[in-house]
Amino acid sequence: MLLIQRCQPRINRKLHFLTGCGVWLSCLFCVPYTLADTQRAAAAFVERVEQHYVEFGEYRARVAWLRATNINYDSNWLLEQVNAEDTRSRVAFAAEAAQFNDLKLTAELRRKLELIKLAPNLAVPQQPGAAARLAALNTRMATRYSTGRIQLDGQSVRRNDLESLMGEIRDPAKLAYIWHQWREVAKPMAGDYAAIVDISNAGARELGYPDTGSMWRLRYEMPADAFREELERLWLQIKPLYSALHCHVRARLNEHYGDEVVPLDQPLRADLLGNMWAQQWTNIYDLVAPPADTTGINLSATLKAQNYTPEAMVRLGEGFFSSLGFAPLPESFWQRSMLEQPAGRQVVCHASAWNLDGADDLRIKMCTKVNADDFYTVYHELGHNYYQRAYKHQSPLFRTGANSGFHEAIGDMIALSITPDYLRQVGLLDSVPDPDADISLLMRQALDKIAFMPFGLLLDQWRWQVFAGEVEAEDYNALWWQLRQQYQGVRPPTPRTPAHFDPGSKYHIANHVSYTRYFLAHVLQFQFHAAACRRAGWPAQQPLHRCSIYGSAEAGEAFGAMLGAGRARPWPETLEAFTGSRQIDGSAVREYFAPLAAYLAKENANRQCGWPES
């Protein structure tokens, strides 16, 4: 039996560190250990971590839920404490996991150890007070984002309401004012963010990573630089379609607003695109729609006319998953979810899906409005819930998506099946429009899906450069707008200065949520949709955008198998089992939007396209 020399392990009872001669030289004697011994030590460590994730994870989730649905001094205090403890434990476990780096272990054990090492979202150095300091900074940023209010027309307006107004107002001056005031709330975050970068980078380096951004990229199970190249490959597949859409939208907005507001040789003004961050453009559909829009579909108006409530919208979404063979949501979901904004207390309105106990305590938190946007958001959030329940039988370390892009893609893949035929089947449409209405439908989808993709990509491009120290704090905002112009072709409507911190106006920056997952999800959802349609028997010669898998048990069975795998194996294997390919690929995006691409090519034939990228 193979023998190796290792130090007699000592236990630090506070942090449960397994220490050996490779780490602390204070070990006074070494004894021979067999390979089986090291396997058992590693397995025991992993088991201890998994038990902690189950027990402490539920406690942390319930505190986070309490704070998200009732923001006040005490709930903020509780969240700070639990987040600090969570950070300390994850960093301690990551450091301990690194001590098994050089041992030959089973593939599953090695995989679990790597996931433990990458578990801290923002690592901290192991020095007194570091975790508490980071937690306080995080809570302050998140609270400022969620509770800031803006004065508009003499009234104090909630930020959630301002998001809706950006899609309704057509006065450029008023849009610029709202856009600017939203970002004034984020200005004080800049110093906190710079401090968070310093603390988390110090923690990442202690764990053996160059910086926090590199650590985040390694979660995708490929070298950090190779992952960046993979993202660029995917973007280049999508960029021609985005550029064509941008050209069309700019030309039509120019017709509406004139040369002074929308010059044809410049990036688009970010506040004119119907969204607070110019990340989705569906709210300006009426300004850019094809002249012969014959769809006759106004989902928001139909939902209101039929007296839909937020709960009714969610129950309809549940019905879609049930049609694929999934069990109904537990009764506790309906009792404990927050589906509407409550009166009399501050809440986090940003939509999210929760599994508080790792088993069946599934919930959605939304300030749902009865409109088309939130109708689709419901399907997105339910996708998270059904995924969470599907992998509940896995090891605690594998109870997550195959990669984070998978988790974001699931509900959106289902939403691609919200076709006119599906809306007719569930009583939200009297008849299916003729095929000549397809361009209008695809234009709506492109304003949502294709318009989002460069924003989904650039947000972490900014963050990774910041974490890598490639930009000083006083240049954070300049880099932000450089990337937005380069990828999106948009510009700010009001002057920006180094004192501004416009990245902090986005929830995912203020709350340190990695954003690349959304870019990947916008590619994966089409790849999943194409695979599910094939399993549902959709004819290859029929347009992909007309396919709905509603009611397909065959598609549901394969879909459920992918969800149930969680992260138990490398994501390329899970992807291949469902789609037949081990590579994320944008070809299904191009197939889905092929009719629109042909239409845009004709429309743009005599237009000035493109924009200065720097």
Coordinates of C-alpha atoms in Angstrom, one line a residue, residues 101-422:
N101 CA -4.4 20.0 -3.4
D102 CA -1.5 17.6 -3.9
L103 CA -3.3 14.5 -2.9
K104 CA -4.6 11.9 -5.4
L105 CA -8.3 11.6 -4.6
T106 CA -11.4 10.3 -6.4
A107 CA -12.8 12.4 -9.1
E108 CA -15.9 13.2 -7.1
L109 CA -14.0 14.2 -4.0
R110 CA -11.6 16.3 -6.0
R111 CA -14.6 18.1 -7.6
K112 CA -16.2 18.8 -4.3
L113 CA -12.9 20.2 -2.9
E114 CA -12.6 22.5 -5.9
L115 CA -16.1 23.8 -5.4
I116 CA -15.4 24.5 -1.7
K117 CA -12.3 26.5 -2.7
L118 CA -14.3 28.6 -5.1
A119 CA -17.3 29.0 -2.7
P120 CA -16.6 32.5 -1.2
N121 CA -18.3 35.1 -3.3
L122 CA -16.1 37.8 -1.9
A123 CA -13.2 36.3 0.1
V124 CA -11.6 38.1 3.0
P125 CA -8.1 37.8 4.5
Q126 CA -8.0 35.9 7.7
Q127 CA -7.4 38.8 10.0
P128 CA -9.6 40.0 12.8
G129 CA -12.5 42.2 11.8
A130 CA -12.1 41.7 8.0
A131 CA -15.3 39.7 7.5
A132 CA -17.3 42.1 9.7
R133 CA -16.0 45.1 7.8
L134 CA -16.8 43.5 4.4
A135 CA -20.3 42.6 5.6
A136 CA -21.0 46.1 6.8
L137 CA -19.8 47.6 3.5
N138 CA -22.0 45.1 1.5
T139 CA -25.1 45.8 3.6
R140 CA -24.7 49.6 3.3
M141 CA -24.4 49.4 -0.5
A142 CA -27.3 47.0 -0.8
T143 CA -29.5 49.1 1.5
R144 CA -28.7 52.3 -0.3
Y145 CA -29.7 50.7 -3.6
S146 CA -33.0 49.3 -2.3
T147 CA -34.2 52.2 -0.2
G148 CA -33.2 55.3 -2.2
R149 CA -36.1 57.5 -3.3
I150 CA -36.2 60.2 -5.9
Q151 CA -38.1 63.5 -6.1
L152 CA -40.2 63.7 -9.3
D153 CA -42.8 66.4 -10.0
G154 CA -42.8 67.4 -6.3
Q155 CA -43.4 63.8 -5.1
S156 CA -41.1 61.2 -3.5
V157 CA -41.1 58.3 -5.8
R158 CA -40.1 54.7 -5.1
R159 CA -37.3 53.4 -7.3
N160 CA -39.4 50.4 -8.4
D161 CA -42.0 52.8 -9.8
L162 CA -39.3 54.8 -11.7
E163 CA -38.3 51.7 -13.6
S164 CA -41.8 51.5 -15.0
L165 CA -41.8 55.2 -15.9
M166 CA -38.7 54.8 -18.0
G167 CA -40.8 52.6 -20.3
E168 CA -43.7 55.0 -20.5
I169 CA -42.3 58.5 -20.8
R170 CA -41.4 59.9 -24.2
D171 CA -40.2 63.4 -23.1
P172 CA -36.3 63.3 -23.6
A173 CA -35.8 66.0 -20.9
K174 CA -37.9 64.2 -18.3
L175 CA -36.2 60.8 -19.2
A176 CA -32.8 62.4 -18.7
Y177 CA -33.8 63.8 -15.4
I178 CA -35.1 60.4 -14.1
W179 CA -32.1 58.6 -15.4
H180 CA -29.7 61.1 -13.8
Q181 CA -31.5 61.2 -10.4
W182 CA -31.5 57.4 -10.2
R183 CA -27.7 57.4 -10.5
E184 CA -27.3 60.2 -7.9
V185 CA -28.4 57.6 -5.3
A186 CA -25.3 55.5 -6.3
K187 CA -22.7 58.2 -6.0
P188 CA -21.8 57.6 -2.3
M189 CA -21.2 53.9 -3.1
A190 CA -17.9 54.6 -4.9
G191 CA -15.7 54.6 -1.8
D192 CA -17.4 51.6 -0.3
Y193 CA -16.9 49.7 -3.6
A194 CA -13.2 50.5 -3.7
A195 CA -12.8 49.3 -0.1
I196 CA -14.6 46.0 -1.0
V197 CA -12.3 45.5 -4.0
D198 CA -9.2 45.8 -1.7
I199 CA -10.6 43.5 1.0
S200 CA -11.9 40.8 -1.4
N201 CA -8.7 40.8 -3.5
A202 CA -6.6 40.3 -0.4
G203 CA -8.8 37.4 0.5
A204 CA -8.6 35.9 -3.0
R205 CA -4.8 36.1 -2.9
E206 CA -4.7 34.3 0.4
L207 CA -6.6 31.5 -1.3
G208 CA -4.1 31.3 -4.1
Y209 CA -6.0 33.3 -6.8
P210 CA -4.7 36.5 -8.5
D211 CA -7.8 38.5 -7.8
T212 CA -11.6 38.1 -7.2
G213 CA -12.4 38.3 -10.9
S214 CA -10.1 35.4 -11.7
M215 CA -11.7 33.4 -8.9
W216 CA -15.2 34.0 -10.3
R217 CA -14.1 33.0 -13.8
L218 CA -12.6 29.7 -12.6
R219 CA -16.1 28.6 -11.4
Y220 CA -16.8 27.8 -15.1
E221 CA -14.3 24.9 -15.0
M222 CA -11.8 26.3 -17.4
P223 CA -8.8 28.5 -17.1
A224 CA -9.7 32.1 -16.3
D225 CA -8.2 33.5 -19.5
A226 CA -9.7 30.8 -21.7
F227 CA -13.1 31.6 -20.3
R228 CA -12.7 35.2 -21.4
E229 CA -11.8 34.0 -24.9
E230 CA -14.9 31.8 -24.9
L231 CA -17.1 34.7 -24.0
E232 CA -15.6 36.7 -26.9
R233 CA -16.3 33.8 -29.3
L234 CA -19.9 33.8 -28.3
W235 CA -20.3 37.5 -28.6
L236 CA -18.8 37.5 -32.1
Q237 CA -21.5 35.0 -33.0
I238 CA -24.2 37.4 -31.8
K239 CA -22.7 40.8 -32.6
P240 CA -23.9 41.1 -36.3
L241 CA -27.5 40.6 -35.2
Y242 CA -27.1 43.2 -32.4
S243 CA -25.4 45.7 -34.7
A244 CA -28.3 45.4 -37.2
L245 CA -30.9 45.9 -34.5
H246 CA -29.0 48.9 -33.1
C247 CA -28.9 50.5 -36.6
H248 CA -32.7 50.0 -37.1
V249 CA -33.6 51.3 -33.7
R250 CA -31.4 54.4 -34.0
A251 CA -32.9 55.2 -37.4
R252 CA -36.4 54.9 -36.1
L253 CA -35.7 56.9 -33.0
N254 CA -34.1 59.5 -35.1
E255 CA -37.4 59.8 -37.1
H256 CA -39.3 60.2 -33.8
Y257 CA -36.9 62.5 -31.8
G258 CA -34.9 64.3 -34.6
D259 CA -31.1 64.7 -35.2
E260 CA -30.4 66.8 -32.1
V261 CA -31.6 64.1 -29.7
V262 CA -30.6 61.0 -31.8
P263 CA -27.8 61.9 -34.2
L264 CA -27.2 59.1 -36.8
D265 CA -23.4 59.0 -36.4
Q266 CA -23.3 58.6 -32.6
P267 CA -24.1 56.0 -29.9
L268 CA -27.7 56.0 -28.7
R269 CA -28.7 58.0 -25.7
A270 CA -29.1 55.4 -22.9
D271 CA -32.3 56.9 -21.5
L272 CA -34.3 56.7 -24.7
L273 CA -34.4 52.9 -24.9
G274 CA -37.3 52.3 -22.5
N275 CA -35.2 50.8 -19.6
M276 CA -33.3 52.3 -16.7
W277 CA -30.1 50.6 -17.9
A278 CA -30.8 50.3 -21.6
Q279 CA -30.5 46.6 -21.2
Q280 CA -33.8 45.7 -22.8
W281 CA -35.7 47.8 -25.3
T282 CA -39.1 46.2 -25.5
N283 CA -40.8 49.3 -24.0
I284 CA -40.0 51.3 -27.2
Y285 CA -41.5 48.6 -29.5
D286 CA -44.2 51.1 -30.6
L287 CA -41.5 53.4 -31.9
V288 CA -39.5 50.9 -33.8
A289 CA -42.1 48.3 -34.9
P290 CA -42.4 47.1 -38.5
P291 CA -44.9 49.3 -40.3
A292 CA -47.3 46.4 -40.9
D293 CA -47.6 45.2 -37.3
T294 CA -50.5 42.8 -37.6
T295 CA -50.0 40.7 -34.4
G296 CA -52.9 42.2 -32.5
I297 CA -51.2 41.1 -29.3
N298 CA -51.2 43.4 -26.3
L299 CA -50.5 41.0 -23.5
S300 CA -50.5 43.7 -20.8
A301 CA -53.9 45.0 -21.8
T302 CA -55.3 41.4 -22.0
L303 CA -54.1 40.5 -18.6
K304 CA -55.7 43.6 -17.1
A305 CA -58.9 43.1 -19.1
Q306 CA -59.2 39.6 -17.8
N307 CA -58.6 40.8 -14.2
Y308 CA -55.4 38.8 -13.7
T309 CA -53.8 39.2 -10.3
P310 CA -50.1 38.5 -9.5
E311 CA -51.1 35.2 -8.0
A312 CA -53.1 34.2 -11.1
M313 CA -50.0 35.0 -13.3
V314 CA -47.9 32.7 -11.1
R315 CA -50.5 29.9 -11.1
L316 CA -50.6 30.0 -14.9
G317 CA -46.8 29.7 -15.0
E318 CA -47.0 26.7 -12.6
G319 CA -49.5 25.2 -15.1
F320 CA -46.9 25.3 -17.8
F321 CA -44.4 23.2 -15.8
S322 CA -47.2 20.9 -14.8
S323 CA -47.9 20.3 -18.5
L324 CA -44.3 18.9 -18.8
G325 CA -44.8 16.4 -16.0
F326 CA -43.4 18.4 -13.0
A327 CA -45.2 18.1 -9.7
P328 CA -47.2 21.2 -8.5
L329 CA -45.5 23.7 -6.2
P330 CA -45.9 23.0 -2.5
E331 CA -48.7 24.7 -0.7
S332 CA -46.1 26.5 1.4
F333 CA -45.0 28.3 -1.7
W334 CA -48.3 30.1 -1.9
Q335 CA -48.4 30.8 1.8
R336 CA -44.8 32.2 2.1
S337 CA -44.0 33.9 -1.2
M338 CA -44.0 37.7 -1.5
L339 CA -45.8 38.2 -4.8
E340 CA -46.8 41.9 -4.4
Q341 CA -45.1 44.9 -2.8
P342 CA -46.5 45.1 0.8
A343 CA -47.7 48.4 2.2
G344 CA -45.9 50.0 5.1
R345 CA -42.4 48.6 4.9
Q346 CA -39.3 48.7 2.7
V347 CA -38.6 45.6 0.7
V348 CA -36.1 44.5 -2.0
C349 CA -38.3 44.6 -5.1
H350 CA -35.8 43.0 -7.4
A351 CA -37.4 39.7 -8.4
S352 CA -35.8 36.5 -7.1
A353 CA -36.5 32.8 -6.4
W354 CA -35.6 31.1 -3.1
N355 CA -35.2 27.7 -1.7
L356 CA -34.7 28.3 2.0
D357 CA -34.2 24.8 3.3
G358 CA -32.5 23.1 0.4
A359 CA -35.6 20.9 -0.1
D360 CA -39.2 22.1 -0.5
D361 CA -39.4 25.6 1.0
L362 CA -39.6 27.3 -2.4
R363 CA -40.6 30.9 -2.7
I364 CA -40.7 33.8 -5.1
K365 CA -40.1 37.4 -4.0
M366 CA -41.5 40.0 -6.5
C367 CA -43.3 43.3 -6.5
T368 CA -45.3 42.0 -9.3
K369 CA -47.2 44.3 -11.6
V370 CA -49.9 42.9 -14.0
N371 CA -48.1 43.5 -17.2
A372 CA -46.3 41.6 -20.0
D373 CA -42.8 42.2 -18.5
D374 CA -43.7 40.6 -15.2
F375 CA -45.6 37.9 -16.9
Y376 CA -42.4 36.7 -18.5
T377 CA -40.4 37.4 -15.2
V378 CA -42.7 34.9 -13.4
Y379 CA -41.7 32.1 -15.8
H380 CA -38.0 33.1 -15.3
E381 CA -38.3 32.9 -11.5
L382 CA -40.3 29.7 -11.5
G383 CA -37.5 28.1 -13.6
H384 CA -35.2 28.7 -10.7
N385 CA -37.7 27.1 -8.2
Y386 CA -38.2 24.0 -10.3
Y387 CA -34.5 23.6 -10.8
Q388 CA -33.9 24.0 -7.1
R389 CA -36.4 21.3 -6.3
A390 CA -35.1 19.0 -9.0
Y391 CA -31.6 18.7 -7.6
K392 CA -32.6 18.6 -3.9
H393 CA -31.5 15.0 -3.7
Q394 CA -27.9 15.8 -4.7
S395 CA -25.0 16.4 -2.3
P396 CA -25.3 19.9 -0.8
L397 CA -22.2 20.9 -2.9
F398 CA -24.0 19.9 -6.1
R399 CA -27.3 21.6 -5.3
T400 CA -26.9 24.3 -7.9
G401 CA -26.9 24.7 -11.6
A402 CA -24.5 22.9 -13.9
N403 CA -23.0 26.4 -14.2
S404 CA -24.6 29.6 -13.2
G405 CA -25.7 30.3 -16.7
F406 CA -27.9 27.2 -16.7
H407 CA -29.8 28.4 -13.7
E408 CA -30.7 31.7 -15.4
A409 CA -31.5 30.0 -18.7
I410 CA -34.1 27.5 -17.5
G411 CA -37.1 29.8 -16.9
D412 CA -36.3 31.9 -20.0
M413 CA -36.1 28.7 -22.1
I414 CA -39.7 28.0 -20.9
A415 CA -40.7 31.6 -21.7
L416 CA -39.6 31.0 -25.4
S417 CA -42.5 28.7 -25.6
I418 CA -44.9 31.5 -24.8
T419 CA -45.9 31.7 -28.4
P420 CA -49.2 33.0 -29.8
D421 CA -50.4 29.4 -30.0
Y422 CA -49.6 28.9 -26.3

